Amino acid sequence: MVVDLDGVVIHKPDTDKRRYKKVVLANGLVVLLISDPDMVDQGDGGEGGNGAGAMGDDMASGSEDDDDDDDYDDDDDDDDDDSSEDSSSTKKAAVAMCVHTGSFSDFEEIPGVSHFLEHMLFMGSKDFPNENEYDSFLSKNGGASNAYTDMECTNYYFDVQPKGLRGGLQRFAGFFVSPLCKSDSVDREVQAVESEFVQALQNNAARLSQLRCHTAAEGTVHNKFTWGNFKSLIELPTSKGLVPRDLLLKYYKAEYSAERMSLVILGGEDLGTLETWAGDLFSRVPSGLGPPVSFSGQKKPFEGGRVYKLPMTKEGHELHVLFQLPCLHKFYESKPDDYVSHLIGHEGSNSLLSVLKSKGLVTQISAGVAQDGESRSTAGFMFNVTFVLTEAGLKFGDDGFGIVEYLFAYINLIKEIGPQKWIWDEIAQASKIKFKFAEEEEAMDYVQELAVNLRLYKTEHVLEGDYLHDRWDPELVKEILEYFKPSNMRVEVQSSSFKDRSLPEEEPWFKIPFSARRLSEEECERLAGFSDAPGIDLPPKNEYLPSDFSVRAQDFLQEERGGYEEAGKFVCPTPEALMAPPLLVSTSANTEAWYKFDRFFKTPRMASLLSFRLDDISSSAEQSVLLKLSTKVLEDMLVETTYLADVAGLTTFVYSCQDRLEIRIEGFSHKLPVLLEKILDGMANFTPTAERFEACKETLKRALKNSIAKPARHATYLRLISLVMESWPLEFQLEALDELTIAKCKGFISSLLAKGQRQVLIHGNITLNETQKVILDTKKHFSEDPPRAKCAKKLAELKPGQNFVHAALVQNKSEKNNASEVYFQVGPENHVDYAALSLLEQIMYEPFFDTLRTKEQLGYSVSCSLKNTYGMLGFCFSIVSAKFSPLHIEERVEAFIKDFFKVLSDMTDAEFKQHIQSAIEAKHQQDQTLIEEAERHWEQISMGRYDFFQRHHHAVEINKWGKEAFLAWFGKYFSLDSGDCKRLNVRIFNTDHEASVADERSYSAGDLMNFRDEVKVFTKKFSPPEKSGPQIT
């Protein structure tokens, strides 16, 4: 049945207690088995099993990344859907199958067939013919699923509560043994692919990727349309007399073979049991096609020395400089490209970014070979340097081309100085530490990564391969650097300013206008010898690399442990099955400090979390946007310090929520207090330069405008701005932003330090005595003015029977999608209603998705979920559709809700109890990492709840619900005929439905104040507990 490869020792982190075994089935399928001793098997591992969970929005679909990471996220703390998790022993099992074939292998007759097949494998198999059998089973057993198609691999994966693992495997195996690809399923699911394509049309990363495919040399595997849409998957083959379903099955038989697959199974069972399951279920996968196809030996896809320009759909400007490298897979132990990316992408002092920022030309840089199949494949690697430009940067040279000169000045300097071993040693040291003390990833993420790695790395390096920097090879580094030359370079400029230009060419699928030109010999020669960039140098040595990895929990003194446990009783009685809460160890007029010693994970890590609030921070649009701008400027000022720390394993987040500034530092504990002190010094000495201030102001302005460019984001924004009474419309914020000055930002930061209400949490590998010093050092930066009024949030509480409509037109006139949110409000937060909403999400999510997405094909993004907006509970149905208007979407949501009453009524007591148990188990998911636990506690502190066992309380309440009582509760809040139903509909119309926006029942953004006059005001107050643990003074 199997070839046993267990004799090879798989290198794993010191912190990893799991057991691993790699085997090869008789049909050639490679399998990695992982047995987790901490995973509780709560059932027999068969068909049955309970759990809670919901499928991701991209279930049964590709998961192409979104490009809008520069969007401004106002973070209104909505969707605080009980993410604080009690730490019981529940962990999830997970499985991934990577089929090592993808879009490079698409048939010419049906572009996008790889992606289409990925969708279709979810639609039933011979043993499990029902379309939603797999999804329904996972949902009932606490599971989620997804998949993505890349250039040389297609990865399918799921997670599930442990006792549902075997049942999940049985259904999953059908994907690769006997998929049905039924004709009616093909006809419907192609609409999902079409919707996904339409949703990507305004995505800047997708547009750039497609332009690269279009302009790649004919005959190369890059020269394809890989997304697939109705035209390429149905109309094109049909016009040639071909049957799309026949081509799907032909592709499956031509590319899907056991020798081209790698399977990872993570479960709580012993390795022998997992091996038996793998053999029983996956030995039936057909074989005979041989190993995965290699595309090595192909010519380069791009002609060097070319410059392309294309419009950006949102406000902003980006410059991409791409260099073509040979395939470097076999050099994974030395990773020469990492050396180059470390230098070019460095953000510390003397760096390329530092010099360009000082001139006000750029705001961000990234450099390296991305992890996607377009960037690294057997056909070659693509090293990309991306600059986010300011308005001044776009005007620097020919549409930013002056930036390219600075890039080559640094490249030429790196070549001249030659490879430096001390730089390599720092990279290798940081990577080695990160692997040695690696924390557990989410199970589903972990298995999908390992499924890919099984084909990339030697068996012993399957876990370690991504981190390995074991071989210093300066000659290889020099060889790679020779590819960084103008004749091997491709430049791409994306700018919103190009929307008004007449560009001569057009990409046929996305209809992207673009221009292309070839660099002259003179330009290439100038770049090759350019060196006039004063200030650029190699980075400084990294002072934040840790060397002390001692774990305090191993030497925890008995007297301190006793004092800690006794003090914990003051905060909250601790259920035996749950970990202790943090202690309130220091209080003063404006400061509360919390502390939690780690005795569970026993890792040399810690987290420090701080927040600063002013009670009038949302009193005006100016104050609101001043918080955002001051945060952005502070983050920019600190970046040369925080970047070095990040390289060394200390990550810093500086960001604004609606009513506070937060600083989070997480990572290795040795140097964290040093970094915290430097950050607070930076706040105390807040002195931005005029150039950087203006660049941050421009960045924020652009981000605010872009924040509602997507219909889904626009709909959420309108819902939140309706519910959060102290929020300010974007147009008010943009107007106020223009008037802000450096002096106002300095005054704001000073007020936070002097008058703000501060919260601190120190959690992890640090003793109480060490914490005392950290807190005292921290408090030196704070003034203790007289106590200010306690902060509170004002929220819109809809009146019983109210039904509001908030409508708007899409921001981007080229956007083809509509968006709709149908929000039902329940009322102020309490354990009983929260439990009911959690149970509702558990029962409703899968049938809602199956009905409106799979069967009715309303749109690609379909979801429903509990919403907790600063303590106001509700439930929201969200759909994005290019085919149907918000009015039609609302009708279908209403029809689903009416039908759902019958679903609940007809549900057997056994089925209802299964959902009860599933929802309870969802509340008992174990914290995977120390940081996850710290964030769970911090949420309770920063949101003013201080209910550290919230999920435990919710689980208790869920268990009390009976079917009849739940049906009555559902009818009260969700029946449109109920006098207690409170609803807010948000409609975002594309330009095809512009006339529908002006509905006499609807409010526009400009009517916001009138809307607020018609609702009640609920005030959520934040009050810390009165009792505490031992005080630090």
PDB file of C-alpha atoms in Angstrom, residues 162-247:
ATOM      1  CA  PRO A 162     -11.456  16.368  14.972  1.00  0.00           C
ATOM      2  CA  LYS A 163     -14.232  13.782  15.010  1.00  0.00           C
ATOM      3  CA  GLY A 164     -15.357  14.855  11.551  1.00  0.00           C
ATOM      4  CA  LEU A 165     -11.959  14.225   9.965  1.00  0.00           C
ATOM      5  CA  ARG A 166     -12.655  10.809   8.465  1.00  0.00           C
ATOM      6  CA  GLY A 167     -16.037  11.911   7.102  1.00  0.00           C
ATOM      7  CA  GLY A 168     -14.419  14.990   5.603  1.00  0.00           C
ATOM      8  CA  LEU A 169     -11.687  12.857   4.024  1.00  0.00           C
ATOM      9  CA  GLN A 170     -14.260  10.534   2.482  1.00  0.00           C
ATOM     10  CA  ARG A 171     -16.014  13.414   0.744  1.00  0.00           C
ATOM     11  CA  PHE A 172     -12.752  15.146  -0.142  1.00  0.00           C
ATOM     12  CA  ALA A 173     -11.317  12.028  -1.783  1.00  0.00           C
ATOM     13  CA  GLY A 174     -14.187  12.094  -4.268  1.00  0.00           C
ATOM     14  CA  PHE A 175     -12.731  15.279  -5.797  1.00  0.00           C
ATOM     15  CA  PHE A 176      -9.776  13.258  -7.083  1.00  0.00           C
ATOM     16  CA  VAL A 177     -11.337   9.819  -7.595  1.00  0.00           C
ATOM     17  CA  SER A 178     -14.699  10.359  -9.305  1.00  0.00           C
ATOM     18  CA  PRO A 179     -15.882  13.973  -9.731  1.00  0.00           C
ATOM     19  CA  LEU A 180     -19.206  14.308 -11.563  1.00  0.00           C
ATOM     20  CA  CYS A 181     -18.959  17.712 -13.260  1.00  0.00           C
ATOM     21  CA  LYS A 182     -22.659  17.432 -14.097  1.00  0.00           C
ATOM     22  CA  SER A 183     -23.952  19.485 -17.011  1.00  0.00           C
ATOM     23  CA  ASP A 184     -26.411  21.514 -14.958  1.00  0.00           C
ATOM     24  CA  SER A 185     -23.666  22.219 -12.417  1.00  0.00           C
ATOM     25  CA  VAL A 186     -21.393  23.396 -15.219  1.00  0.00           C
ATOM     26  CA  ASP A 187     -24.086  25.734 -16.504  1.00  0.00           C
ATOM     27  CA  ARG A 188     -24.545  27.316 -13.073  1.00  0.00           C
ATOM     28  CA  GLU A 189     -20.991  27.341 -11.749  1.00  0.00           C
ATOM     29  CA  VAL A 190     -19.641  29.108 -14.816  1.00  0.00           C
ATOM     30  CA  GLN A 191     -21.743  32.028 -13.596  1.00  0.00           C
ATOM     31  CA  ALA A 192     -19.722  32.002 -10.356  1.00  0.00           C
ATOM     32  CA  VAL A 193     -16.487  32.151 -12.346  1.00  0.00           C
ATOM     33  CA  GLU A 194     -17.941  34.989 -14.412  1.00  0.00           C
ATOM     34  CA  SER A 195     -18.929  36.851 -11.222  1.00  0.00           C
ATOM     35  CA  GLU A 196     -15.448  36.353  -9.828  1.00  0.00           C
ATOM     36  CA  PHE A 197     -13.965  37.729 -13.039  1.00  0.00           C
ATOM     37  CA  VAL A 198     -16.257  40.786 -13.014  1.00  0.00           C
ATOM     38  CA  GLN A 199     -15.363  41.389  -9.380  1.00  0.00           C
ATOM     39  CA  ALA A 200     -11.677  41.432 -10.367  1.00  0.00           C
ATOM     40  CA  LEU A 201     -12.051  43.899 -13.247  1.00  0.00           C
ATOM     41  CA  GLN A 202     -11.303  46.920 -11.050  1.00  0.00           C
ATOM     42  CA  ASN A 203      -8.647  45.140  -8.980  1.00  0.00           C
ATOM     43  CA  ASN A 204      -5.315  46.809  -9.702  1.00  0.00           C
ATOM     44  CA  ALA A 205      -3.169  43.763  -8.916  1.00  0.00           C
ATOM     45  CA  ALA A 206      -5.312  41.569 -11.165  1.00  0.00           C
ATOM     46  CA  ARG A 207      -5.157  44.131 -13.960  1.00  0.00           C
ATOM     47  CA  LEU A 208      -1.380  44.369 -13.763  1.00  0.00           C
ATOM     48  CA  SER A 209      -1.056  40.588 -13.730  1.00  0.00           C
ATOM     49  CA  GLN A 210      -3.285  40.260 -16.785  1.00  0.00           C
ATOM     50  CA  LEU A 211      -1.328  42.932 -18.644  1.00  0.00           C
ATOM     51  CA  ARG A 212       1.840  40.935 -17.980  1.00  0.00           C
ATOM     52  CA  CYS A 213       0.166  37.812 -19.348  1.00  0.00           C
ATOM     53  CA  HIS A 214      -1.057  39.678 -22.423  1.00  0.00           C
ATOM     54  CA  THR A 215       2.342  41.219 -23.188  1.00  0.00           C
ATOM     55  CA  ALA A 216       4.353  38.052 -22.538  1.00  0.00           C
ATOM     56  CA  ALA A 217       6.049  36.576 -25.581  1.00  0.00           C
ATOM     57  CA  GLU A 218       3.828  34.384 -27.719  1.00  0.00           C
ATOM     58  CA  GLY A 219       4.461  30.709 -27.154  1.00  0.00           C
ATOM     59  CA  THR A 220       5.487  31.142 -23.519  1.00  0.00           C
ATOM     60  CA  VAL A 221       3.335  29.705 -20.744  1.00  0.00           C
ATOM     61  CA  HIS A 222       2.832  33.194 -19.309  1.00  0.00           C
ATOM     62  CA  ASN A 223       0.963  34.363 -22.409  1.00  0.00           C
ATOM     63  CA  LYS A 224      -2.491  33.239 -21.245  1.00  0.00           C
ATOM     64  CA  PHE A 225      -5.834  34.380 -19.866  1.00  0.00           C
ATOM     65  CA  THR A 226      -5.972  32.348 -16.671  1.00  0.00           C
ATOM     66  CA  TRP A 227      -9.027  33.738 -14.890  1.00  0.00           C
ATOM     67  CA  GLY A 228     -11.667  32.300 -17.161  1.00  0.00           C
ATOM     68  CA  ASN A 229     -15.069  33.883 -17.756  1.00  0.00           C
ATOM     69  CA  PHE A 230     -18.263  33.036 -19.597  1.00  0.00           C
ATOM     70  CA  LYS A 231     -16.785  34.038 -22.934  1.00  0.00           C
ATOM     71  CA  SER A 232     -13.612  31.959 -22.606  1.00  0.00           C
ATOM     72  CA  LEU A 233     -15.219  28.934 -20.941  1.00  0.00           C
ATOM     73  CA  ILE A 234     -18.499  28.679 -22.869  1.00  0.00           C
ATOM     74  CA  GLU A 235     -18.720  30.938 -25.900  1.00  0.00           C
ATOM     75  CA  LEU A 236     -15.189  30.397 -27.249  1.00  0.00           C
ATOM     76  CA  PRO A 237     -15.168  26.565 -27.235  1.00  0.00           C
ATOM     77  CA  THR A 238     -18.809  26.395 -28.352  1.00  0.00           C
ATOM     78  CA  SER A 239     -18.015  28.587 -31.368  1.00  0.00           C
ATOM     79  CA  LYS A 240     -15.481  25.962 -32.402  1.00  0.00           C
ATOM     80  CA  GLY A 241     -17.963  23.104 -32.062  1.00  0.00           C
ATOM     81  CA  LEU A 242     -16.528  21.926 -28.741  1.00  0.00           C
ATOM     82  CA  VAL A 243     -18.482  21.002 -25.614  1.00  0.00           C
ATOM     83  CA  PRO A 244     -17.186  22.793 -22.479  1.00  0.00           C
ATOM     84  CA  ARG A 245     -18.029  19.915 -20.138  1.00  0.00           C
ATOM     85  CA  ASP A 246     -16.152  17.489 -22.387  1.00  0.00           C
ATOM     86  CA  LEU A 247     -13.110  19.766 -22.271  1.00  0.00           C
TER      87      LEU A 247
END
